[in-house]
Amino acid sequence: MMLTQLFERCLDAPYLQAAESANYYAERIGGLLYIYLQSSDGGEDWKNNLDFPARPYRRMGKTVWYAHRGFVKVWRAIEPHLAPLIADPRLQGVVTVGYSHGGALAVFCHEYVWYHRPDLRYRIGGYSFGGPRVLWGKRTEDILSRWERFTVVRNLDDLITHLPPRALGYFHVGNLLKIGEEGKYSRIDAHRRESILAELRRAGM
């Protein structure tokens, strides 16, 4: 699918709710599994968005990497629902898509697929539309390599994609794809779904 189609599907998917007000949807199209993660949808989501002290997420030998505590909590609620789908040996690829709050969760979901399905590492893709920064601390190649096929889509001036601040130690993973024009929208309007959709269409993506 084109980016515009993925984003439209992410906006309109018939989401299911897990604990922590976590909303997700998964569908199979042929051998591909598409996983969609919803943007903030209520007070509990915002409480988790603002719960940004870092906590350990995964240990790799002596290396521990850290992530936004609130997003880790929400992802842990979704993970058991998606794990059996991701484990299906018939899968030929997995695409993970999220918007805003869901874009943060897509970071974890993409890494989960990378880690648990090494046979699919060259047949996965991940997209965070207007997603915030998720990881914290020291950047190492063994950590960053997990998101080589992941893209953060930033509509220029989008405030959310600049949070939490880099000054607090947070950073984006994967590739940063910039769309739109500087100064065209306010910092808040650049994050709105209609603004991102308009710029994706304008770019023919």
mmCIF file with all atom_site columns, N, CA and C in Angstrom, residues 10-74:
data_model
loop_
_atom_site.group_PDB
_atom_site.id
_atom_site.type_symbol
_atom_site.label_atom_id
_atom_site.label_alt_id
_atom_site.label_comp_id
_atom_site.label_asym_id
_atom_site.label_entity_id
_atom_site.label_seq_id
_atom_site.pdbx_PDB_ins_code
_atom_site.Cartn_x
_atom_site.Cartn_y
_atom_site.Cartn_z
_atom_site.occupancy
_atom_site.B_iso_or_equiv
_atom_site.pdbx_formal_charge
_atom_site.auth_seq_id
_atom_site.auth_comp_id
_atom_site.auth_asym_id
_atom_site.auth_atom_id
_atom_site.pdbx_PDB_model_num
ATOM 1   N N  . CYS A 1 10 ? -5.306  3.347   9.009  1.00 0.00 ? 10 CYS A N  1
ATOM 2   C CA . CYS A 1 10 ? -5.009  3.526   10.433 1.00 0.00 ? 10 CYS A CA 1
ATOM 3   C C  . CYS A 1 10 ? -6.058  4.419   11.101 1.00 0.00 ? 10 CYS A C  1
ATOM 4   N N  . LEU A 1 11 ? -6.524  5.424   10.385 1.00 0.00 ? 11 LEU A N  1
ATOM 5   C CA . LEU A 1 11 ? -7.532  6.332   10.946 1.00 0.00 ? 11 LEU A CA 1
ATOM 6   C C  . LEU A 1 11 ? -8.900  5.663   11.082 1.00 0.00 ? 11 LEU A C  1
ATOM 7   N N  . ASP A 1 12 ? -9.222  4.761   10.146 1.00 0.00 ? 12 ASP A N  1
ATOM 8   C CA . ASP A 1 12 ? -10.583 4.230   10.059 1.00 0.00 ? 12 ASP A CA 1
ATOM 9   C C  . ASP A 1 12 ? -10.737 2.776   10.513 1.00 0.00 ? 12 ASP A C  1
ATOM 10  N N  . ALA A 1 13 ? -9.677  2.147   10.974 1.00 0.00 ? 13 ALA A N  1
ATOM 11  C CA . ALA A 1 13 ? -9.737  0.727   11.338 1.00 0.00 ? 13 ALA A CA 1
ATOM 12  C C  . ALA A 1 13 ? -10.741 0.492   12.476 1.00 0.00 ? 13 ALA A C  1
ATOM 13  N N  . PRO A 1 14 ? -11.418 -0.658  12.476 1.00 0.00 ? 14 PRO A N  1
ATOM 14  C CA . PRO A 1 14 ? -12.365 -1.004  13.552 1.00 0.00 ? 14 PRO A CA 1
ATOM 15  C C  . PRO A 1 14 ? -11.611 -1.534  14.777 1.00 0.00 ? 14 PRO A C  1
ATOM 16  N N  . TYR A 1 15 ? -11.101 -0.642  15.573 1.00 0.00 ? 15 TYR A N  1
ATOM 17  C CA . TYR A 1 15 ? -10.177 -1.004  16.641 1.00 0.00 ? 15 TYR A CA 1
ATOM 18  C C  . TYR A 1 15 ? -10.825 -1.840  17.740 1.00 0.00 ? 15 TYR A C  1
ATOM 19  N N  . LEU A 1 16 ? -9.997  -2.701  18.325 1.00 0.00 ? 16 LEU A N  1
ATOM 20  C CA . LEU A 1 16 ? -10.348 -3.485  19.505 1.00 0.00 ? 16 LEU A CA 1
ATOM 21  C C  . LEU A 1 16 ? -9.614  -2.882  20.693 1.00 0.00 ? 16 LEU A C  1
ATOM 22  N N  . GLN A 1 17 ? -10.189 -2.993  21.874 1.00 0.00 ? 17 GLN A N  1
ATOM 23  C CA . GLN A 1 17 ? -9.570  -2.391  23.059 1.00 0.00 ? 17 GLN A CA 1
ATOM 24  C C  . GLN A 1 17 ? -9.050  -3.452  24.012 1.00 0.00 ? 17 GLN A C  1
ATOM 25  N N  . ALA A 1 18 ? -7.803  -3.255  24.440 1.00 0.00 ? 18 ALA A N  1
ATOM 26  C CA . ALA A 1 18 ? -7.198  -4.096  25.471 1.00 0.00 ? 18 ALA A CA 1
ATOM 27  C C  . ALA A 1 18 ? -7.166  -3.298  26.778 1.00 0.00 ? 18 ALA A C  1
ATOM 28  N N  . ALA A 1 19 ? -6.420  -3.778  27.752 1.00 0.00 ? 19 ALA A N  1
ATOM 29  C CA . ALA A 1 19 ? -6.256  -3.032  29.002 1.00 0.00 ? 19 ALA A CA 1
ATOM 30  C C  . ALA A 1 19 ? -5.505  -1.732  28.730 1.00 0.00 ? 19 ALA A C  1
ATOM 31  N N  . GLU A 1 20 ? -5.477  -0.841  29.712 1.00 0.00 ? 20 GLU A N  1
ATOM 32  C CA . GLU A 1 20 ? -4.786  0.443   29.612 1.00 0.00 ? 20 GLU A CA 1
ATOM 33  C C  . GLU A 1 20 ? -5.332  1.299   28.469 1.00 0.00 ? 20 GLU A C  1
ATOM 34  N N  . SER A 1 21 ? -6.594  1.069   28.082 1.00 0.00 ? 21 SER A N  1
ATOM 35  C CA . SER A 1 21 ? -7.221  1.801   26.984 1.00 0.00 ? 21 SER A CA 1
ATOM 36  C C  . SER A 1 21 ? -6.406  1.699   25.699 1.00 0.00 ? 21 SER A C  1
ATOM 37  N N  . ALA A 1 22 ? -5.797  0.544   25.490 1.00 0.00 ? 22 ALA A N  1
ATOM 38  C CA . ALA A 1 22 ? -4.935  0.306   24.327 1.00 0.00 ? 22 ALA A CA 1
ATOM 39  C C  . ALA A 1 22 ? -5.781  -0.208  23.169 1.00 0.00 ? 22 ALA A C  1
ATOM 40  N N  . ASN A 1 23 ? -5.721  0.482   22.031 1.00 0.00 ? 23 ASN A N  1
ATOM 41  C CA . ASN A 1 23 ? -6.550  0.137   20.887 1.00 0.00 ? 23 ASN A CA 1
ATOM 42  C C  . ASN A 1 23 ? -5.691  -0.346  19.721 1.00 0.00 ? 23 ASN A C  1
ATOM 43  N N  . TYR A 1 24 ? -6.067  -1.513  19.189 1.00 0.00 ? 24 TYR A N  1
ATOM 44  C CA . TYR A 1 24 ? -5.280  -2.119  18.115 1.00 0.00 ? 24 TYR A CA 1
ATOM 45  C C  . TYR A 1 24 ? -6.216  -2.820  17.139 1.00 0.00 ? 24 TYR A C  1
ATOM 46  N N  . TYR A 1 25 ? -5.717  -3.073  15.939 1.00 0.00 ? 25 TYR A N  1
ATOM 47  C CA . TYR A 1 25 ? -6.454  -3.854  14.953 1.00 0.00 ? 25 TYR A CA 1
ATOM 48  C C  . TYR A 1 25 ? -5.457  -4.560  14.056 1.00 0.00 ? 25 TYR A C  1
ATOM 49  N N  . ALA A 1 26 ? -5.733  -5.796  13.708 1.00 0.00 ? 26 ALA A N  1
ATOM 50  C CA . ALA A 1 26 ? -4.851  -6.571  12.839 1.00 0.00 ? 26 ALA A CA 1
ATOM 51  C C  . ALA A 1 26 ? -5.671  -7.227  11.747 1.00 0.00 ? 26 ALA A C  1
ATOM 52  N N  . GLU A 1 27 ? -5.127  -7.245  10.539 1.00 0.00 ? 27 GLU A N  1
ATOM 53  C CA . GLU A 1 27 ? -5.799  -7.907  9.433  1.00 0.00 ? 27 GLU A CA 1
ATOM 54  C C  . GLU A 1 27 ? -4.779  -8.566  8.521  1.00 0.00 ? 27 GLU A C  1
ATOM 55  N N  . ARG A 1 28 ? -5.178  -9.701  7.947  1.00 0.00 ? 28 ARG A N  1
ATOM 56  C CA . ARG A 1 28 ? -4.342  -10.413 6.996  1.00 0.00 ? 28 ARG A CA 1
ATOM 57  C C  . ARG A 1 28 ? -4.804  -10.087 5.582  1.00 0.00 ? 28 ARG A C  1
ATOM 58  N N  . ILE A 1 29 ? -3.878  -9.745  4.725  1.00 0.00 ? 29 ILE A N  1
ATOM 59  C CA . ILE A 1 29 ? -4.152  -9.594  3.297  1.00 0.00 ? 29 ILE A CA 1
ATOM 60  C C  . ILE A 1 29 ? -3.135  -10.472 2.592  1.00 0.00 ? 29 ILE A C  1
ATOM 61  N N  . GLY A 1 30 ? -3.600  -11.603 2.108  1.00 0.00 ? 30 GLY A N  1
ATOM 62  C CA . GLY A 1 30 ? -2.677  -12.584 1.560  1.00 0.00 ? 30 GLY A CA 1
ATOM 63  C C  . GLY A 1 30 ? -1.746  -13.069 2.660  1.00 0.00 ? 30 GLY A C  1
ATOM 64  N N  . GLY A 1 31 ? -0.457  -13.047 2.394  1.00 0.00 ? 31 GLY A N  1
ATOM 65  C CA . GLY A 1 31 ? 0.509   -13.487 3.390  1.00 0.00 ? 31 GLY A CA 1
ATOM 66  C C  . GLY A 1 31 ? 1.007   -12.383 4.293  1.00 0.00 ? 31 GLY A C  1
ATOM 67  N N  . LEU A 1 32 ? 0.450   -11.155 4.130  1.00 0.00 ? 32 LEU A N  1
ATOM 68  C CA . LEU A 1 32 ? 0.902   -10.018 4.926  1.00 0.00 ? 32 LEU A CA 1
ATOM 69  C C  . LEU A 1 32 ? -0.029  -9.752  6.098  1.00 0.00 ? 32 LEU A C  1
ATOM 70  N N  . LEU A 1 33 ? 0.561   -9.507  7.252  1.00 0.00 ? 33 LEU A N  1
ATOM 71  C CA . LEU A 1 33 ? -0.188  -9.099  8.433  1.00 0.00 ? 33 LEU A CA 1
ATOM 72  C C  . LEU A 1 33 ? -0.003  -7.605  8.616  1.00 0.00 ? 33 LEU A C  1
ATOM 73  N N  . TYR A 1 34 ? -1.113  -6.865  8.646  1.00 0.00 ? 34 TYR A N  1
ATOM 74  C CA . TYR A 1 34 ? -1.088  -5.428  8.899  1.00 0.00 ? 34 TYR A CA 1
ATOM 75  C C  . TYR A 1 34 ? -1.586  -5.187  10.323 1.00 0.00 ? 34 TYR A C  1
ATOM 76  N N  . ILE A 1 35 ? -0.802  -4.463  11.093 1.00 0.00 ? 35 ILE A N  1
ATOM 77  C CA . ILE A 1 35 ? -1.154  -4.140  12.477 1.00 0.00 ? 35 ILE A CA 1
ATOM 78  C C  . ILE A 1 35 ? -1.298  -2.625  12.592 1.00 0.00 ? 35 ILE A C  1
ATOM 79  N N  . TYR A 1 36 ? -2.451  -2.181  13.097 1.00 0.00 ? 36 TYR A N  1
ATOM 80  C CA . TYR A 1 36 ? -2.729  -0.752  13.241 1.00 0.00 ? 36 TYR A CA 1
ATOM 81  C C  . TYR A 1 36 ? -2.900  -0.412  14.719 1.00 0.00 ? 36 TYR A C  1
ATOM 82  N N  . LEU A 1 37 ? -2.343  0.723   15.117 1.00 0.00 ? 37 LEU A N  1
ATOM 83  C CA . LEU A 1 37 ? -2.378  1.158   16.514 1.00 0.00 ? 37 LEU A CA 1
ATOM 84  C C  . LEU A 1 37 ? -2.935  2.578   16.568 1.00 0.00 ? 37 LEU A C  1
ATOM 85  N N  . GLN A 1 38 ? -3.983  2.748   17.367 1.00 0.00 ? 38 GLN A N  1
ATOM 86  C CA . GLN A 1 38 ? -4.774  3.972   17.338 1.00 0.00 ? 38 GLN A CA 1
ATOM 87  C C  . GLN A 1 38 ? -4.126  5.129   18.092 1.00 0.00 ? 38 GLN A C  1
ATOM 88  N N  . SER A 1 39 ? -4.479  6.336   17.670 1.00 0.00 ? 39 SER A N  1
ATOM 89  C CA . SER A 1 39 ? -4.029  7.545   18.356 1.00 0.00 ? 39 SER A CA 1
ATOM 90  C C  . SER A 1 39 ? -4.743  7.667   19.702 1.00 0.00 ? 39 SER A C  1
ATOM 91  N N  . SER A 1 40 ? -4.403  8.687   20.473 1.00 0.00 ? 40 SER A N  1
ATOM 92  C CA . SER A 1 40 ? -4.999  8.888   21.798 1.00 0.00 ? 40 SER A CA 1
ATOM 93  C C  . SER A 1 40 ? -6.518  8.957   21.700 1.00 0.00 ? 40 SER A C  1
ATOM 94  N N  . ASP A 1 41 ? -7.185  8.280   22.621 1.00 0.00 ? 41 ASP A N  1
ATOM 95  C CA . ASP A 1 41 ? -8.644  8.199   22.576 1.00 0.00 ? 41 ASP A CA 1
ATOM 96  C C  . ASP A 1 41 ? -9.200  8.225   23.993 1.00 0.00 ? 41 ASP A C  1
ATOM 97  N N  . GLY A 1 42 ? -8.954  9.338   24.680 1.00 0.00 ? 42 GLY A N  1
ATOM 98  C CA . GLY A 1 42 ? -9.502  9.454   26.023 1.00 0.00 ? 42 GLY A CA 1
ATOM 99  C C  . GLY A 1 42 ? -8.460  9.812   27.070 1.00 0.00 ? 42 GLY A C  1
ATOM 100 N N  . GLY A 1 43 ? -8.939  10.049  28.282 1.00 0.00 ? 43 GLY A N  1
ATOM 101 C CA . GLY A 1 43 ? -8.089  10.522  29.362 1.00 0.00 ? 43 GLY A CA 1
ATOM 102 C C  . GLY A 1 43 ? -6.997  9.559   29.772 1.00 0.00 ? 43 GLY A C  1
ATOM 103 N N  . GLU A 1 44 ? -7.281  8.259   29.737 1.00 0.00 ? 44 GLU A N  1
ATOM 104 C CA . GLU A 1 44 ? -6.266  7.291   30.153 1.00 0.00 ? 44 GLU A CA 1
ATOM 105 C C  . GLU A 1 44 ? -5.075  7.303   29.199 1.00 0.00 ? 44 GLU A C  1
ATOM 106 N N  . ASP A 1 45 ? -5.360  7.469   27.905 1.00 0.00 ? 45 ASP A N  1
ATOM 107 C CA . ASP A 1 45 ? -4.270  7.565   26.936 1.00 0.00 ? 45 ASP A CA 1
ATOM 108 C C  . ASP A 1 45 ? -3.388  8.758   27.233 1.00 0.00 ? 45 ASP A C  1
ATOM 109 N N  . TRP A 1 46 ? -4.002  9.895   27.527 1.00 0.00 ? 46 TRP A N  1
ATOM 110 C CA . TRP A 1 46 ? -3.209  11.095  27.798 1.00 0.00 ? 46 TRP A CA 1
ATOM 111 C C  . TRP A 1 46 ? -2.407  10.956  29.083 1.00 0.00 ? 46 TRP A C  1
ATOM 112 N N  . LYS A 1 47 ? -2.968  10.262  30.065 1.00 0.00 ? 47 LYS A N  1
ATOM 113 C CA . LYS A 1 47 ? -2.218  10.013  31.305 1.00 0.00 ? 47 LYS A CA 1
ATOM 114 C C  . LYS A 1 47 ? -0.957  9.216   30.990 1.00 0.00 ? 47 LYS A C  1
ATOM 115 N N  . ASN A 1 48 ? -1.086  8.209   30.131 1.00 0.00 ? 48 ASN A N  1
ATOM 116 C CA . ASN A 1 48 ? 0.082   7.419   29.741 1.00 0.00 ? 48 ASN A CA 1
ATOM 117 C C  . ASN A 1 48 ? 1.043   8.212   28.869 1.00 0.00 ? 48 ASN A C  1
ATOM 118 N N  . ASN A 1 49 ? 0.513   9.083   28.001 1.00 0.00 ? 49 ASN A N  1
ATOM 119 C CA . ASN A 1 49 ? 1.376   9.928   27.167 1.00 0.00 ? 49 ASN A CA 1
ATOM 120 C C  . ASN A 1 49 ? 2.301   10.786  28.019 1.00 0.00 ? 49 ASN A C  1
ATOM 121 N N  . LEU A 1 50 ? 1.764   11.269  29.130 1.00 0.00 ? 50 LEU A N  1
ATOM 122 C CA . LEU A 1 50 ? 2.528   12.190  29.981 1.00 0.00 ? 50 LEU A CA 1
ATOM 123 C C  . LEU A 1 50 ? 3.361   11.476  31.033 1.00 0.00 ? 50 LEU A C  1
ATOM 124 N N  . ASP A 1 51 ? 3.262   10.165  31.083 1.00 0.00 ? 51 ASP A N  1
ATOM 125 C CA . ASP A 1 51 ? 4.052   9.368   32.032 1.00 0.00 ? 51 ASP A CA 1
ATOM 126 C C  . ASP A 1 51 ? 5.392   9.030   31.372 1.00 0.00 ? 51 ASP A C  1
ATOM 127 N N  . PHE A 1 52 ? 6.230   10.076  31.198 1.00 0.00 ? 52 PHE A N  1
ATOM 128 C CA . PHE A 1 52 ? 7.406   9.902   30.337 1.00 0.00 ? 52 PHE A CA 1
ATOM 129 C C  . PHE A 1 52 ? 8.740   9.607   31.024 1.00 0.00 ? 52 PHE A C  1
ATOM 130 N N  . PRO A 1 53 ? 8.835   9.436   32.331 1.00 0.00 ? 53 PRO A N  1
ATOM 131 C CA . PRO A 1 53 ? 10.121  8.942   32.840 1.00 0.00 ? 53 PRO A CA 1
ATOM 132 C C  . PRO A 1 53 ? 10.502  7.628   32.173 1.00 0.00 ? 53 PRO A C  1
ATOM 133 N N  . ALA A 1 54 ? 11.783  7.446   31.879 1.00 0.00 ? 54 ALA A N  1
ATOM 134 C CA . ALA A 1 54 ? 12.239  6.237   31.182 1.00 0.00 ? 54 ALA A CA 1
ATOM 135 C C  . ALA A 1 54 ? 12.280  5.048   32.137 1.00 0.00 ? 54 ALA A C  1
ATOM 136 N N  . ARG A 1 55 ? 12.027  3.858   31.585 1.00 0.00 ? 55 ARG A N  1
ATOM 137 C CA . ARG A 1 55 ? 12.152  2.623   32.351 1.00 0.00 ? 55 ARG A CA 1
ATOM 138 C C  . ARG A 1 55 ? 12.819  1.587   31.452 1.00 0.00 ? 55 ARG A C  1
ATOM 139 N N  . PRO A 1 56 ? 13.455  0.582   32.039 1.00 0.00 ? 56 PRO A N  1
ATOM 140 C CA . PRO A 1 56 ? 14.062  -0.479  31.218 1.00 0.00 ? 56 PRO A CA 1
ATOM 141 C C  . PRO A 1 56 ? 12.990  -1.196  30.416 1.00 0.00 ? 56 PRO A C  1
ATOM 142 N N  . TYR A 1 57 ? 13.284  -1.453  29.151 1.00 0.00 ? 57 TYR A N  1
ATOM 143 C CA . TYR A 1 57 ? 12.333  -2.180  28.308 1.00 0.00 ? 57 TYR A CA 1
ATOM 144 C C  . TYR A 1 57 ? 12.824  -3.581  27.988 1.00 0.00 ? 57 TYR A C  1
ATOM 145 N N  . ARG A 1 58 ? 14.050  -3.690  27.464 1.00 0.00 ? 58 ARG A N  1
ATOM 146 C CA . ARG A 1 58 ? 14.556  -5.014  27.107 1.00 0.00 ? 58 ARG A CA 1
ATOM 147 C C  . ARG A 1 58 ? 16.039  -5.113  27.458 1.00 0.00 ? 58 ARG A C  1
ATOM 148 N N  . ARG A 1 59 ? 16.433  -6.277  27.947 1.00 0.00 ? 59 ARG A N  1
ATOM 149 C CA . ARG A 1 59 ? 17.834  -6.532  28.249 1.00 0.00 ? 59 ARG A CA 1
ATOM 150 C C  . ARG A 1 59 ? 18.437  -7.399  27.152 1.00 0.00 ? 59 ARG A C  1
ATOM 151 N N  . MET A 1 60 ? 19.596  -6.980  26.612 1.00 0.00 ? 60 MET A N  1
ATOM 152 C CA . MET A 1 60 ? 20.307  -7.754  25.602 1.00 0.00 ? 60 MET A CA 1
ATOM 153 C C  . MET A 1 60 ? 21.704  -8.034  26.141 1.00 0.00 ? 60 MET A C  1
ATOM 154 N N  . GLY A 1 61 ? 21.879  -9.202  26.776 1.00 0.00 ? 61 GLY A N  1
ATOM 155 C CA . GLY A 1 61 ? 23.147  -9.487  27.418 1.00 0.00 ? 61 GLY A CA 1
ATOM 156 C C  . GLY A 1 61 ? 23.353  -8.503  28.551 1.00 0.00 ? 61 GLY A C  1
ATOM 157 N N  . LYS A 1 62 ? 24.436  -7.754  28.495 1.00 0.00 ? 62 LYS A N  1
ATOM 158 C CA . LYS A 1 62 ? 24.708  -6.749  29.513 1.00 0.00 ? 62 LYS A CA 1
ATOM 159 C C  . LYS A 1 62 ? 24.084  -5.399  29.163 1.00 0.00 ? 62 LYS A C  1
ATOM 160 N N  . THR A 1 63 ? 23.496  -5.303  27.979 1.00 0.00 ? 63 THR A N  1
ATOM 161 C CA . THR A 1 63 ? 22.918  -4.038  27.528 1.00 0.00 ? 63 THR A CA 1
ATOM 162 C C  . THR A 1 63 ? 21.442  -3.965  27.891 1.00 0.00 ? 63 THR A C  1
ATOM 163 N N  . VAL A 1 64 ? 21.044  -2.865  28.485 1.00 0.00 ? 64 VAL A N  1
ATOM 164 C CA . VAL A 1 64 ? 19.636  -2.616  28.782 1.00 0.00 ? 64 VAL A CA 1
ATOM 165 C C  . VAL A 1 64 ? 19.239  -1.357  28.027 1.00 0.00 ? 64 VAL A C  1
ATOM 166 N N  . TRP A 1 65 ? 18.123  -1.419  27.300 1.00 0.00 ? 65 TRP A N  1
ATOM 167 C CA . TRP A 1 65 ? 17.673  -0.175  26.681 1.00 0.00 ? 65 TRP A CA 1
ATOM 168 C C  . TRP A 1 65 ? 16.381  0.304   27.309 1.00 0.00 ? 65 TRP A C  1
ATOM 169 N N  . TYR A 1 66 ? 16.238  1.602   27.283 1.00 0.00 ? 66 TYR A N  1
ATOM 170 C CA . TYR A 1 66 ? 15.195  2.274   28.047 1.00 0.00 ? 66 TYR A CA 1
ATOM 171 C C  . TYR A 1 66 ? 14.197  2.972   27.121 1.00 0.00 ? 66 TYR A C  1
ATOM 172 N N  . ALA A 1 67 ? 12.957  3.099   27.627 1.00 0.00 ? 67 ALA A N  1
ATOM 173 C CA . ALA A 1 67 ? 11.913  3.723   26.828 1.00 0.00 ? 67 ALA A CA 1
ATOM 174 C C  . ALA A 1 67 ? 10.908  4.436   27.738 1.00 0.00 ? 67 ALA A C  1
ATOM 175 N N  . HIS A 1 68 ? 10.088  5.250   27.113 1.00 0.00 ? 68 HIS A N  1
ATOM 176 C CA . HIS A 1 68 ? 9.021   6.025   27.746 1.00 0.00 ? 68 HIS A CA 1
ATOM 177 C C  . HIS A 1 68 ? 8.115   5.089   28.551 1.00 0.00 ? 68 HIS A C  1
ATOM 178 N N  . ARG A 1 69 ? 8.010   5.326   29.848 1.00 0.00 ? 69 ARG A N  1
ATOM 179 C CA . ARG A 1 69 ? 7.324   4.399   30.745 1.00 0.00 ? 69 ARG A CA 1
ATOM 180 C C  . ARG A 1 69 ? 5.848   4.201   30.406 1.00 0.00 ? 69 ARG A C  1
ATOM 181 N N  . GLY A 1 70 ? 5.144   5.291   30.092 1.00 0.00 ? 70 GLY A N  1
ATOM 182 C CA . GLY A 1 70 ? 3.725   5.178   29.791 1.00 0.00 ? 70 GLY A CA 1
ATOM 183 C C  . GLY A 1 70 ? 3.456   4.363   28.549 1.00 0.00 ? 70 GLY A C  1
ATOM 184 N N  . PHE A 1 71 ? 4.276   4.562   27.511 1.00 0.00 ? 71 PHE A N  1
ATOM 185 C CA . PHE A 1 71 ? 4.082   3.807   26.275 1.00 0.00 ? 71 PHE A CA 1
ATOM 186 C C  . PHE A 1 71 ? 4.431   2.331   26.458 1.00 0.00 ? 71 PHE A C  1
ATOM 187 N N  . VAL A 1 72 ? 5.446   2.058   27.264 1.00 0.00 ? 72 VAL A N  1
ATOM 188 C CA . VAL A 1 72 ? 5.795   0.661   27.553 1.00 0.00 ? 72 VAL A CA 1
ATOM 189 C C  . VAL A 1 72 ? 4.609   -0.043  28.208 1.00 0.00 ? 72 VAL A C  1
ATOM 190 N N  . LYS A 1 73 ? 3.963   0.632   29.139 1.00 0.00 ? 73 LYS A N  1
ATOM 191 C CA . LYS A 1 73 ? 2.824   0.029   29.852 1.00 0.00 ? 73 LYS A CA 1
ATOM 192 C C  . LYS A 1 73 ? 1.689   -0.306  28.886 1.00 0.00 ? 73 LYS A C  1
ATOM 193 N N  . VAL A 1 74 ? 1.389   0.599   27.965 1.00 0.00 ? 74 VAL A N  1
ATOM 194 C CA . VAL A 1 74 ? 0.303   0.357   27.009 1.00 0.00 ? 74 VAL A CA 1
ATOM 195 C C  . VAL A 1 74 ? 0.681   -0.774  26.048 1.00 0.00 ? 74 VAL A C  1
#
